[in-house]
XYZ file of C-alpha atoms in Angstrom:
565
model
C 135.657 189.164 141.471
C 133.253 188.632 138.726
C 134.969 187.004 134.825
C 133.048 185.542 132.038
C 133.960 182.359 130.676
C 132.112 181.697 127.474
C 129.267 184.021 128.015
C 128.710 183.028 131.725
C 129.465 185.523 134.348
C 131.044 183.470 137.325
C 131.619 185.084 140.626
C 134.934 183.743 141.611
C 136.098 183.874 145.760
C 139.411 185.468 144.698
C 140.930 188.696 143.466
C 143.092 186.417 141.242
C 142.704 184.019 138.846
C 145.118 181.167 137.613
C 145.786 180.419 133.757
C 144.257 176.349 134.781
C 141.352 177.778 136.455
C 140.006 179.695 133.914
C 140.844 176.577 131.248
C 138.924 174.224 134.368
C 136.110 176.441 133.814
C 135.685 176.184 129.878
C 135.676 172.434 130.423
C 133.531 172.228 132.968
C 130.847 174.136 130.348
C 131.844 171.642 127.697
C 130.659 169.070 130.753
C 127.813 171.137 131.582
C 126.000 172.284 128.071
C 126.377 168.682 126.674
C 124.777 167.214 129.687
C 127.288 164.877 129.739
C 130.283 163.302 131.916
C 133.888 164.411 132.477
C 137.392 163.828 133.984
C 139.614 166.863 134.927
C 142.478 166.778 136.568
C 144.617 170.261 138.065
C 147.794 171.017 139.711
C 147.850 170.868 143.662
C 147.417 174.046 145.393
C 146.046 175.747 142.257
C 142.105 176.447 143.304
C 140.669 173.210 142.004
C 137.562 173.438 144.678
C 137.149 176.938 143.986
C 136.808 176.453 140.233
C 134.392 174.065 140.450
C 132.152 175.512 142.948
C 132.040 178.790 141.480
C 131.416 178.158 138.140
C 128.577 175.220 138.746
C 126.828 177.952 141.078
C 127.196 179.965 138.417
C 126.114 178.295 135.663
C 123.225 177.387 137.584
C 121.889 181.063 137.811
C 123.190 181.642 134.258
C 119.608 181.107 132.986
C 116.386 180.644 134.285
C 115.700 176.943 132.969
C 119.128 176.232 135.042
C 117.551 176.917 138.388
C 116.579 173.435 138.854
C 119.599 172.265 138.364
C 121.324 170.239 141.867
C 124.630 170.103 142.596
C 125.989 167.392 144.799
C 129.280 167.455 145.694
C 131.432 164.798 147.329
C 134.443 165.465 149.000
C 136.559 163.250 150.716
C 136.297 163.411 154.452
C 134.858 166.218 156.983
C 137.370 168.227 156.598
C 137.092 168.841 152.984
C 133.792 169.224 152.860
C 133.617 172.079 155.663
C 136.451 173.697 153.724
C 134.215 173.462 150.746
C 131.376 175.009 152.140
C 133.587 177.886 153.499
C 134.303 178.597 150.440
C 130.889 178.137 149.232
C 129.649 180.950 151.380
C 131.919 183.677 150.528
C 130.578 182.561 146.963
C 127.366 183.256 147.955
C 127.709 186.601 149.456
C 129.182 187.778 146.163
C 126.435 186.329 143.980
C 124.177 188.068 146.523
C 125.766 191.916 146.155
C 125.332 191.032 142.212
C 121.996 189.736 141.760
C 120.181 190.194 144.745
C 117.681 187.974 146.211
C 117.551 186.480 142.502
C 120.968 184.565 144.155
C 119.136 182.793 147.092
C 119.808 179.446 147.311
C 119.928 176.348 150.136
C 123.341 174.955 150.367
C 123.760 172.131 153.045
C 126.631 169.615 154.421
C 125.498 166.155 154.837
C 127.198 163.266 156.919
C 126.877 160.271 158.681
C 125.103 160.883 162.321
C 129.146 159.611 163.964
C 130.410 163.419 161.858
C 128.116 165.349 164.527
C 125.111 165.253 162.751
C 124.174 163.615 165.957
C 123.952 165.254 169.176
C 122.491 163.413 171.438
C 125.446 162.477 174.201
C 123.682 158.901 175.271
C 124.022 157.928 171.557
C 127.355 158.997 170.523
C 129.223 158.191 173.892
C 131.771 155.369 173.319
C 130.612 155.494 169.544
C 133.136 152.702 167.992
C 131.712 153.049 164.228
C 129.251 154.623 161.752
C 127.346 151.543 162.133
C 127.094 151.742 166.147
C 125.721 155.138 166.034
C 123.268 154.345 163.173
C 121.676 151.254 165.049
C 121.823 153.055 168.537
C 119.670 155.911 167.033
C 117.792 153.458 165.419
C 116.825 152.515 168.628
C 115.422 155.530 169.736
C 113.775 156.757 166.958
C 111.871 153.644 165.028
C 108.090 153.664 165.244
C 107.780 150.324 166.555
C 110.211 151.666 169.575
C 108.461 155.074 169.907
C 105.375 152.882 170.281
C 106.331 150.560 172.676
C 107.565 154.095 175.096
C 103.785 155.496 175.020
C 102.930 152.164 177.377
C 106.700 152.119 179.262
C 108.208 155.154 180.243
C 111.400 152.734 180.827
C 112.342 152.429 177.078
C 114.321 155.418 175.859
C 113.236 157.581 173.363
C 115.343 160.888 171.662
C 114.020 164.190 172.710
C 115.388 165.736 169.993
C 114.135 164.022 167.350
C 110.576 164.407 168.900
C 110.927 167.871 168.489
C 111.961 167.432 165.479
C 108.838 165.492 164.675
C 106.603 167.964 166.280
C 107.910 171.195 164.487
C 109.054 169.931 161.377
C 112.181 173.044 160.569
C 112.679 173.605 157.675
C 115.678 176.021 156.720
C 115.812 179.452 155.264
C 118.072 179.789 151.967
C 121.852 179.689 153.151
C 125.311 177.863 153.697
C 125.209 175.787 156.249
C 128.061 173.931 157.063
C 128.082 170.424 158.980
C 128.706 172.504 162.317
C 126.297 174.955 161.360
C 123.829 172.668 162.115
C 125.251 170.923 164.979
C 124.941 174.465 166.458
C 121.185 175.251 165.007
C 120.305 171.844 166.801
C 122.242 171.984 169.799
C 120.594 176.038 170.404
C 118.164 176.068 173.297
C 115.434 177.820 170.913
C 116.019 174.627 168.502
C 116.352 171.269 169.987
C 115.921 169.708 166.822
C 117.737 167.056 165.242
C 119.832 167.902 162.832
C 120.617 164.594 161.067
C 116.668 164.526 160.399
C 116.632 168.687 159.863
C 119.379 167.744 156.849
C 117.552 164.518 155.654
C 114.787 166.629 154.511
C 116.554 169.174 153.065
C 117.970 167.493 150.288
C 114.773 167.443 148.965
C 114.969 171.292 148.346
C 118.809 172.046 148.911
C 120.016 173.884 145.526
C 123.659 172.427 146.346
C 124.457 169.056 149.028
C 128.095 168.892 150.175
C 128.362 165.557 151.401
C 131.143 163.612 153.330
C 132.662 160.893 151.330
C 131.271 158.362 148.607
C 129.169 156.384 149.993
C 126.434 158.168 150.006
C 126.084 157.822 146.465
C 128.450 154.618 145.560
C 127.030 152.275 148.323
C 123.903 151.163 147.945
C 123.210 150.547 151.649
C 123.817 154.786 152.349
C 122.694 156.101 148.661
C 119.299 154.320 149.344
C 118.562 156.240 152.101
C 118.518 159.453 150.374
C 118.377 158.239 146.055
C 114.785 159.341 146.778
C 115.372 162.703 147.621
C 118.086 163.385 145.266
C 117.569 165.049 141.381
C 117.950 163.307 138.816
C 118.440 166.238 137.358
C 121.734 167.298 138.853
C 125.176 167.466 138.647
C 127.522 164.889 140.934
C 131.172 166.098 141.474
C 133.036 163.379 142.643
C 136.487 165.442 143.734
C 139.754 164.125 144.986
C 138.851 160.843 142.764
C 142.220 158.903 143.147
C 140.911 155.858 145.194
C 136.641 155.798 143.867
C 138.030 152.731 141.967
C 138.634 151.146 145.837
C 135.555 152.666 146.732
C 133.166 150.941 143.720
C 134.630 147.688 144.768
C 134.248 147.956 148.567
C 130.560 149.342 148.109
C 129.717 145.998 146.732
C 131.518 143.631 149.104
C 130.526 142.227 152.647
C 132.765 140.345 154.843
C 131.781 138.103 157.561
C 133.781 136.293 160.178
C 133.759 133.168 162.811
C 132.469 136.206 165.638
C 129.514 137.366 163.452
C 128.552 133.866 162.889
C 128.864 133.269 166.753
C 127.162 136.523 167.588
C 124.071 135.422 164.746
C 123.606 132.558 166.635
C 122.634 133.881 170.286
C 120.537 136.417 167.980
C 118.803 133.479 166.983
C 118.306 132.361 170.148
C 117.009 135.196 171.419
C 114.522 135.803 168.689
C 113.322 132.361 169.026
C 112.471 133.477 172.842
C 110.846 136.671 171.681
C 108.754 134.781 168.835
C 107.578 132.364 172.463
C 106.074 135.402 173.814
C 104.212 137.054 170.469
C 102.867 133.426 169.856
C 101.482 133.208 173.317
C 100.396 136.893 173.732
C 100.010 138.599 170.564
C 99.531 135.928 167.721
C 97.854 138.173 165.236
C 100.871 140.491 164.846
C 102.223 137.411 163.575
C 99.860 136.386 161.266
C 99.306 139.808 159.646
C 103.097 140.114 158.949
C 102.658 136.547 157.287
C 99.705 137.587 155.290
C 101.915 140.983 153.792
C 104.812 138.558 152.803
C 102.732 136.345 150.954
C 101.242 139.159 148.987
C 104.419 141.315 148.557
C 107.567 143.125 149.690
C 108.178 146.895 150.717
C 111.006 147.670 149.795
C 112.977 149.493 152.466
C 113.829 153.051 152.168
C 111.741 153.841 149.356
C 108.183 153.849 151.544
C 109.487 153.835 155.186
C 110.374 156.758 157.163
C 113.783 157.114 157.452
C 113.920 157.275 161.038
C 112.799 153.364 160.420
C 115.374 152.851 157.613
C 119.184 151.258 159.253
C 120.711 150.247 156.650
C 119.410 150.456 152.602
C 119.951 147.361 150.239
C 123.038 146.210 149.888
C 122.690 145.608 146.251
C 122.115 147.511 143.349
C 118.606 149.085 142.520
C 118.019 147.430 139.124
C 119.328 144.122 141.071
C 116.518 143.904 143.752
C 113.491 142.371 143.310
C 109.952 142.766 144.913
C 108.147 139.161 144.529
C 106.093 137.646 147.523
C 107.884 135.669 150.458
C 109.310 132.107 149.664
C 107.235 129.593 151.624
C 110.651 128.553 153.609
C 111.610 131.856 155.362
C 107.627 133.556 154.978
C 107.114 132.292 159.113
C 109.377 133.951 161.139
C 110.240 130.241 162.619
C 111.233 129.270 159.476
C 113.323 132.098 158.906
C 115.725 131.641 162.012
C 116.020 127.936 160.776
C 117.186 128.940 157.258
C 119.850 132.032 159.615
C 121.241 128.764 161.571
C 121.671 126.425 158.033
C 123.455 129.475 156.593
C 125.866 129.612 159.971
C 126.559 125.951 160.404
C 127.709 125.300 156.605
C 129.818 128.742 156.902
C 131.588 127.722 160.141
C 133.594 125.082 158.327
C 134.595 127.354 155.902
C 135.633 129.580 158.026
C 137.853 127.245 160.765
C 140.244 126.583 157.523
C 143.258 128.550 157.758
C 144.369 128.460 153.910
C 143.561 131.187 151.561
C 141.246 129.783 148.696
C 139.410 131.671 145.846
C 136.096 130.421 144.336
C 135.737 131.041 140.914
C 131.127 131.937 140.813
C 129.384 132.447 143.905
C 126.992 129.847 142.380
C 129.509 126.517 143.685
C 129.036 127.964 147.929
C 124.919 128.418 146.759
C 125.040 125.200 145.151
C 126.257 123.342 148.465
C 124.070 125.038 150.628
C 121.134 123.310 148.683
C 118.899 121.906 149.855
C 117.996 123.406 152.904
C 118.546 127.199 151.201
C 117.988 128.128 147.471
C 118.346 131.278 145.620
C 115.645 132.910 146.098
C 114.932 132.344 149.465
C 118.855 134.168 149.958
C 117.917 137.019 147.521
C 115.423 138.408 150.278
C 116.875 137.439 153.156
C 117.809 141.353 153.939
C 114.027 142.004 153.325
C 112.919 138.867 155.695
C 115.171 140.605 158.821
C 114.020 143.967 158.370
C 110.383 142.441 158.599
C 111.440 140.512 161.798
C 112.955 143.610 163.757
C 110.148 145.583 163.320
C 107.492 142.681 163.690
C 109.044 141.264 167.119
C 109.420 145.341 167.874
C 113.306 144.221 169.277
C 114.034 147.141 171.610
C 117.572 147.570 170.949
C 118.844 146.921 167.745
C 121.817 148.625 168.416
C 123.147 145.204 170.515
C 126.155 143.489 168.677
C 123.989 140.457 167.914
C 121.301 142.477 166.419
C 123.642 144.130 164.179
C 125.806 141.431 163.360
C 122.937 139.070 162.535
C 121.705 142.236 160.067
C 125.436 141.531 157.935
C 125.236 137.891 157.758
C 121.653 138.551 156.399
C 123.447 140.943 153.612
C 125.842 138.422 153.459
C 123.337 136.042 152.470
C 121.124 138.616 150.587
C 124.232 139.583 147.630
C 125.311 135.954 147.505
C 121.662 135.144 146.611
C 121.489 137.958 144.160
C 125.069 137.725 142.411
C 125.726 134.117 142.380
C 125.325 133.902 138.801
C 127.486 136.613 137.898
C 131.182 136.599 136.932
C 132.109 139.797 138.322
C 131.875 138.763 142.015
C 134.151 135.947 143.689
C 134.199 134.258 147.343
C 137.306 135.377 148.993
C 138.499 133.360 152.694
C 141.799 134.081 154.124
C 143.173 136.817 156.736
C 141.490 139.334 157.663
C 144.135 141.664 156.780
C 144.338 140.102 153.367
C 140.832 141.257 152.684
C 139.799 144.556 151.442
C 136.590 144.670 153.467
C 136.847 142.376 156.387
C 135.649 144.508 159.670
C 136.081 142.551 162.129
C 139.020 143.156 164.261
C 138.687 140.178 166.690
C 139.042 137.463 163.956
C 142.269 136.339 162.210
C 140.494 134.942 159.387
C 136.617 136.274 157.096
C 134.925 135.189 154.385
C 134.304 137.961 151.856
C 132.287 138.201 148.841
C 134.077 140.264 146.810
C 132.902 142.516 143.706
C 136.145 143.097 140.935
C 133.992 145.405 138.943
C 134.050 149.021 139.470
C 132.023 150.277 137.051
C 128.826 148.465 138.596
C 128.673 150.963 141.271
C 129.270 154.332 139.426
C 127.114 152.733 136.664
C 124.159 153.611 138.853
C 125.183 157.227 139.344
C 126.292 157.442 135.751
C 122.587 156.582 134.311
C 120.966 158.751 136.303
C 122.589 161.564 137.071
C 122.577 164.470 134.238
C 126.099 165.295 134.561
C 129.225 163.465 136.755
C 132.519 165.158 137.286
C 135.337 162.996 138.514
C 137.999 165.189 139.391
C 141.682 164.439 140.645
C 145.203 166.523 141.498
C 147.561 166.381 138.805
C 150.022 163.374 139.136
C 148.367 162.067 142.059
C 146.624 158.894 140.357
C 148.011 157.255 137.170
C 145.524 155.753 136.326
C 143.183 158.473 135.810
C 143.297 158.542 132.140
C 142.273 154.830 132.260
C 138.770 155.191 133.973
C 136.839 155.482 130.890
C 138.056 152.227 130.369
C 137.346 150.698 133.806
C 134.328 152.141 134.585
C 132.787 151.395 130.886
C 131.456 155.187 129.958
C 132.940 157.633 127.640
C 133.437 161.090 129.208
C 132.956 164.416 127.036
C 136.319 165.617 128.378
C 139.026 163.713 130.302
C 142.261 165.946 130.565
C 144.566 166.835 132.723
C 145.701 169.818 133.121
C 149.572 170.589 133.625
C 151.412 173.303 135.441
C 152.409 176.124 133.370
C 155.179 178.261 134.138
C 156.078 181.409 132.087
C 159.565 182.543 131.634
C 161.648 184.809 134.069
C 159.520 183.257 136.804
C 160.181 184.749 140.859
C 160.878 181.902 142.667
C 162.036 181.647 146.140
C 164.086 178.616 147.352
C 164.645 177.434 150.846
C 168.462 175.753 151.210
C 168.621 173.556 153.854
C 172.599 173.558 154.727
C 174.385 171.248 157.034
C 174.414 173.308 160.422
C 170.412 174.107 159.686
C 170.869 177.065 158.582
C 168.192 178.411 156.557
C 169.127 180.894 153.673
C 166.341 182.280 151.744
C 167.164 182.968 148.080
C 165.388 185.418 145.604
C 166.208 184.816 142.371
C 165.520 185.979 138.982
C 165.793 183.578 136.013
C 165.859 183.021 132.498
C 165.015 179.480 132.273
C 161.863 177.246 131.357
C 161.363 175.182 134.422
C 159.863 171.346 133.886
C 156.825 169.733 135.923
C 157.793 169.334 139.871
C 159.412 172.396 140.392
C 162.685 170.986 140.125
C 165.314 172.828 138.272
C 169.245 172.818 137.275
C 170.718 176.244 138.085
C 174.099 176.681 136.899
C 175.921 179.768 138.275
C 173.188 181.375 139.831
C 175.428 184.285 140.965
C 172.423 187.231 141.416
C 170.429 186.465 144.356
C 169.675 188.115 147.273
C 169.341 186.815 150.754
C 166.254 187.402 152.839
C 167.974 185.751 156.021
C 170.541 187.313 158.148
C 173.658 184.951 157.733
C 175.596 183.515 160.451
C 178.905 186.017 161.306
C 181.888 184.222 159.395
C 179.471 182.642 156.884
C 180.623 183.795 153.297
C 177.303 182.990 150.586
C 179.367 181.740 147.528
C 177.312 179.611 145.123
C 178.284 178.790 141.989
C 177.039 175.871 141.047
C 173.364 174.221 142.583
C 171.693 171.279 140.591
C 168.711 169.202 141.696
C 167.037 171.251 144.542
C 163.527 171.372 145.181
C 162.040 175.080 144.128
C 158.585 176.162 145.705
C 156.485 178.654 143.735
C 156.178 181.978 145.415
């Protein structure tokens, strides 16, 4: 169906429309023409999704200088975001018998590779984590790696990302769902890999659906795409409850007594590799010394992201590009600084009491003077050089990849130490909101208590954010202007409205399971929940055929659970 809400014509999914979605939508313009920031919140089952991807499209084709408008929308697993785009493309077919071709548009679901962006079998067999599959394709698909197959036909490269490489796909408007292009990749005529395929389509997609938060929250996902993303565009953050969790966790690494242990035979065998380079290809070592010394690329921004594991894990305005400290600039003196950082953690980590430090600065402080701060503020830069300098062939191997979050580890402490809004947290693992690994008892965490550093990055840049929630689901709610330091345009919730004589239909559960279904008419003004006290409800009528013997006297009910027909 097509309405109008405040001059725009929005082509809605549905032949009906509720009272709260049509109210949604006038917010969501207040939102929209002021270029600003809102917090809704709706009723559950009341068409929350639908209301907010109809009317964005909408608005978007509204008027011409709207067409550049993005929107990127993050829902909060796979599921929700296929539903989404469902929806999404029965959206589209009815903007398309209005308007025509003028409707076109690219819509796209984005994921990590694990949520079958990735379909190559040898990489996502016995995948364990986001981060296994990541590093694993990593391993086929660097340039460094890709190099070293054109001289040994023994190292394994992806096929699919070669074609991918060699025909470049780009796709035709349309809503493509996450399986959508699972398919398009997986098709004989294709081949292509669709993790890639969807990388460069966010460049041009008029609306991204993507899987989660992280992606935008985190800075080790969101700066693998931030270049490719709008600034121009409108984020929808929906199904909000927890995105305080999420700000803090985006900004917290753990490590524990097995990534320390697993650093150290990395060490080792980098120390072996570096033998080799210095004896048979020493000027691949001196030209990576000679770029450190004059400056840093940062990664992401200017590699290609089949190059790119993990962004960095701090915050944009946070990182700095500044030539290579003299103590970690040789990649000798690097490893030494890695095995200072491990054997002062250790210690901390063999005591079994839970202790909180107050600044980062008092662990940097005792680490002096073999490490200072600057040195740790680029240690993430210093093992992304190393990788790709001593060309390791596998960086999916646990060492490789637990070496890479001790050098995060090192990299925020570095960067943060001066700032009150992160603490050192040791203790149980299970005590600690971030502490992967499940074969230590106890982890070291660096901890972040401020939310609003994470969505303050989303909330500078983007043109409009929409944090939306269910109606009674989060309490707090009305309290994230406050926590996450901006002031929204509109932040209301919007309650359940139910007009008089409603037609309800109750299901009575009695004591020998029987199910009765009830129709009733009433005159009363029923209260948020659904729940309502019916005193003589004598007119009824059943929809169930009773039991023989069974005589359906009620004359008094109170307290029973009423679900809307």
């Amino acid at each position: 169906m097509k309405v109008t809400i405040d001059e725009v014509p929005v082509y809605f999914p549905h032949p009906e429309i509720h009272p709260e979605q049509l109210r949604y939508m006038h917010y969501l313009k207040t939102v929209l023409d002021r270029k600003s920031h809102g917090i809704l919140q709706m009723p559950k089952n009341k068409g929350k999704s639908s209301a907010l991807i109809s009317f964005i499209t909408s608005y978007r084709l509204w008027k011409p200088e709207n067409l550049q408008m993005k929107l990127i929308y993050c829902a909060r697993n796979l599921e929700e975001t296929e539903n989404i785009l469902s929806e999404l493309k029965t959206i589209y077919q009815l903007q398309r018998h209005f308007l025509g071709d003028a409707a076109n548009m690219l819509a796209i679901g984005f994921a990590t590779r694990m949520n079958k962006l990735c379909i190559n079998s040898t990489i996502t067999e016995f995948s364990i984590s986001d981060e296994f599959v990541d590093s694993k394709c990593l391993g086929c698909t660097a340039s460094w790696i890709r190099e070293l197959a054109l001289h040994n036909t023994n190292i394994n490269i992806c096929s699919y990302f070669e074609k991918y490489q060699v025909d470049r796909p780009v796709l035709p408007p349309g809503v493509y769902t996450i399986e959508d292009l699972h398919e398009l990749g997986e098709d004989e005529q294709n081949d292509f890999c669709p993790y890639f395929v969807a990388i460069d389509a966010l460049r041009t997609a008029n609306v991204v659906v993507i899987c989660g938060y992280n992606y935008l929250l985190n800075p080790k996902y969101a700066g693998i795409i931030s270049s490719k993303l709008m600034d121009e565009s409108i984020v929808v953050l929906d199904d909000a409850e927890d995105i305080l969790e999420v700000c803090k966790t985006s900004l917290s690494v753990a490590v524990s007594m097995h990534t320390l242990t697993s650093t150290s035979l990395f060490v080792k065998e980098m120390r072996l590799q570096l033998e080799s380079f210095n004896a048979n290809d020493p000027d691949r070592l001196r030209a990576e010394y000679d770029r450190l010394l004059q400056g840093l690329t940062r990664n992401g921004d200017d590699l290609p992201p089949s190059d790119v594991w993990r962004a960095h894990p701090a915050l944009p305005a946070d990182v700095l590009v500044q030539p290579m400290p003299e103590d970690i600039r040789s990649a000798s003196n690097f490893l030494t600084a890695l095995q200072h950082l491990i054997g002062y953690l250790k210690p901390m980590l063999s005591c079994e009491d839970v202790q909180d430090e107050r600044s980062l600065l008092i662990l940097v402080e005792r680490l002096q003077p073999h490490l200072n701060l600057q040195s740790l503020r680029l240690f993430y830069e210093r093992f992304h050089s190393l990788i790709s300098t001593l060309k390791v062939k596998n960086p999916a191997h646990l060492h490789c990849s637990d070496a890479r979050v001790l050098c995060d580890f090192a990299t925020m402490l570095g960067i943060y130490a001066q700032s009150s809004e992160f603490r050192i947290r040791r203790g149980p693992r299970g005590m600690l909101e971030h502490a992967p690994d499940v074969l230590c008892q106890y982890a070291l965490q660096i901890c972040c208590d401020d939310p609003s550093l994470a969505m303050k990055v989303v909330l500078d840049r983007f043109q409009s954010v929409v944090i939306t929630a269910t109606t009674g689901t989060s309490d707090s709610l009305g309290r994230f202007p406050q926590i996450l330091k901006f002031q929204p345009i509109v932040c209301r919730p919007l309650k359940l409205k139910l007009v008089y004589k409603s037609r309800l239909v109750a299901h009575l559960h009695l004591h020998q399971n029987w199910m009765v279904g009830l129709e009733a008419h009433i005159d009363q003004k029923l209260m948020a929940g659904l729940k309502a006290h019916i005193v003589d409800l004598t007119d009824f009528a059943l929809h169930q055929k009773l039991v023989p013997g069974l005589e359906a006297q009620i004359v008094h009910m109170a307290n029973f659970g009423l679900d809307q027909k």
